[in-house]
Amino acid sequence: MIILLLLLLLLLLIIIIIIIIIIIIIIIIIMVILVDSEH
């Protein structure tokens, strides 16, 4: 049971990290688009 809980926690961590990375990438893309449109 403990191993299962640890695996679930690890999976949650990985998912959260992936979501954060995706959000950062989207923000960077938006910034680039904004900067491009200003010029």
PDB file of C-alpha atoms in Angstrom:
ATOM      1  CA  MET A   1       0.000   0.000   0.000  1.00  0.00           C
ATOM      2  CA  ILE A   2       2.767   2.428   0.912  1.00  0.00           C
ATOM      3  CA  ILE A   3       4.507   1.752  -2.392  1.00  0.00           C
ATOM      4  CA  LEU A   4       1.279   2.483  -4.243  1.00  0.00           C
ATOM      5  CA  LEU A   5       0.896   5.764  -2.375  1.00  0.00           C
ATOM      6  CA  LEU A   6       4.470   6.734  -3.216  1.00  0.00           C
ATOM      7  CA  LEU A   7       3.872   5.915  -6.870  1.00  0.00           C
ATOM      8  CA  LEU A   8       0.725   8.040  -6.876  1.00  0.00           C
ATOM      9  CA  LEU A   9       2.621  10.940  -5.295  1.00  0.00           C
ATOM     10  CA  LEU A  10       5.376  10.602  -7.858  1.00  0.00           C
ATOM     11  CA  LEU A  11       2.829  10.569 -10.680  1.00  0.00           C
ATOM     12  CA  LEU A  12       1.176  13.686  -9.243  1.00  0.00           C
ATOM     13  CA  LEU A  13       4.541  15.424  -9.022  1.00  0.00           C
ATOM     14  CA  ILE A  14       5.376  14.568 -12.616  1.00  0.00           C
ATOM     15  CA  ILE A  15       1.979  15.796 -13.829  1.00  0.00           C
ATOM     16  CA  ILE A  16       2.336  19.070 -11.901  1.00  0.00           C
ATOM     17  CA  ILE A  17       5.843  19.633 -13.300  1.00  0.00           C
ATOM     18  CA  ILE A  18       4.615  18.967 -16.855  1.00  0.00           C
ATOM     19  CA  ILE A  19       1.718  21.421 -16.392  1.00  0.00           C
ATOM     20  CA  ILE A  20       4.091  24.103 -15.057  1.00  0.00           C
ATOM     21  CA  ILE A  21       6.449  23.592 -18.018  1.00  0.00           C
ATOM     22  CA  ILE A  22       3.547  23.861 -20.479  1.00  0.00           C
ATOM     23  CA  ILE A  23       2.320  27.075 -18.814  1.00  0.00           C
ATOM     24  CA  ILE A  24       5.830  28.579 -18.971  1.00  0.00           C
ATOM     25  CA  ILE A  25       6.135  27.663 -22.671  1.00  0.00           C
ATOM     26  CA  ILE A  26       2.731  29.223 -23.420  1.00  0.00           C
ATOM     27  CA  ILE A  27       3.723  32.427 -21.568  1.00  0.00           C
ATOM     28  CA  ILE A  28       6.998  32.603 -23.527  1.00  0.00           C
ATOM     29  CA  ILE A  29       5.127  32.112 -26.829  1.00  0.00           C
ATOM     30  CA  ILE A  30       2.642  34.859 -25.909  1.00  0.00           C
ATOM     31  CA  MET A  31       5.499  37.233 -24.991  1.00  0.00           C
ATOM     32  CA  VAL A  32       7.252  36.507 -28.278  1.00  0.00           C
ATOM     33  CA  ILE A  33       4.036  37.110 -30.234  1.00  0.00           C
ATOM     34  CA  LEU A  34       3.441  40.396 -28.373  1.00  0.00           C
ATOM     35  CA  VAL A  35       6.996  41.581 -29.000  1.00  0.00           C
ATOM     36  CA  ASP A  36       6.758  40.580 -32.668  1.00  0.00           C
ATOM     37  CA  SER A  37       3.486  42.439 -33.131  1.00  0.00           C
ATOM     38  CA  GLU A  38       4.945  45.636 -31.641  1.00  0.00           C
ATOM     39  CA  HIS A  39       7.652  45.823 -34.317  1.00  0.00           C
TER      40      HIS A  39
END
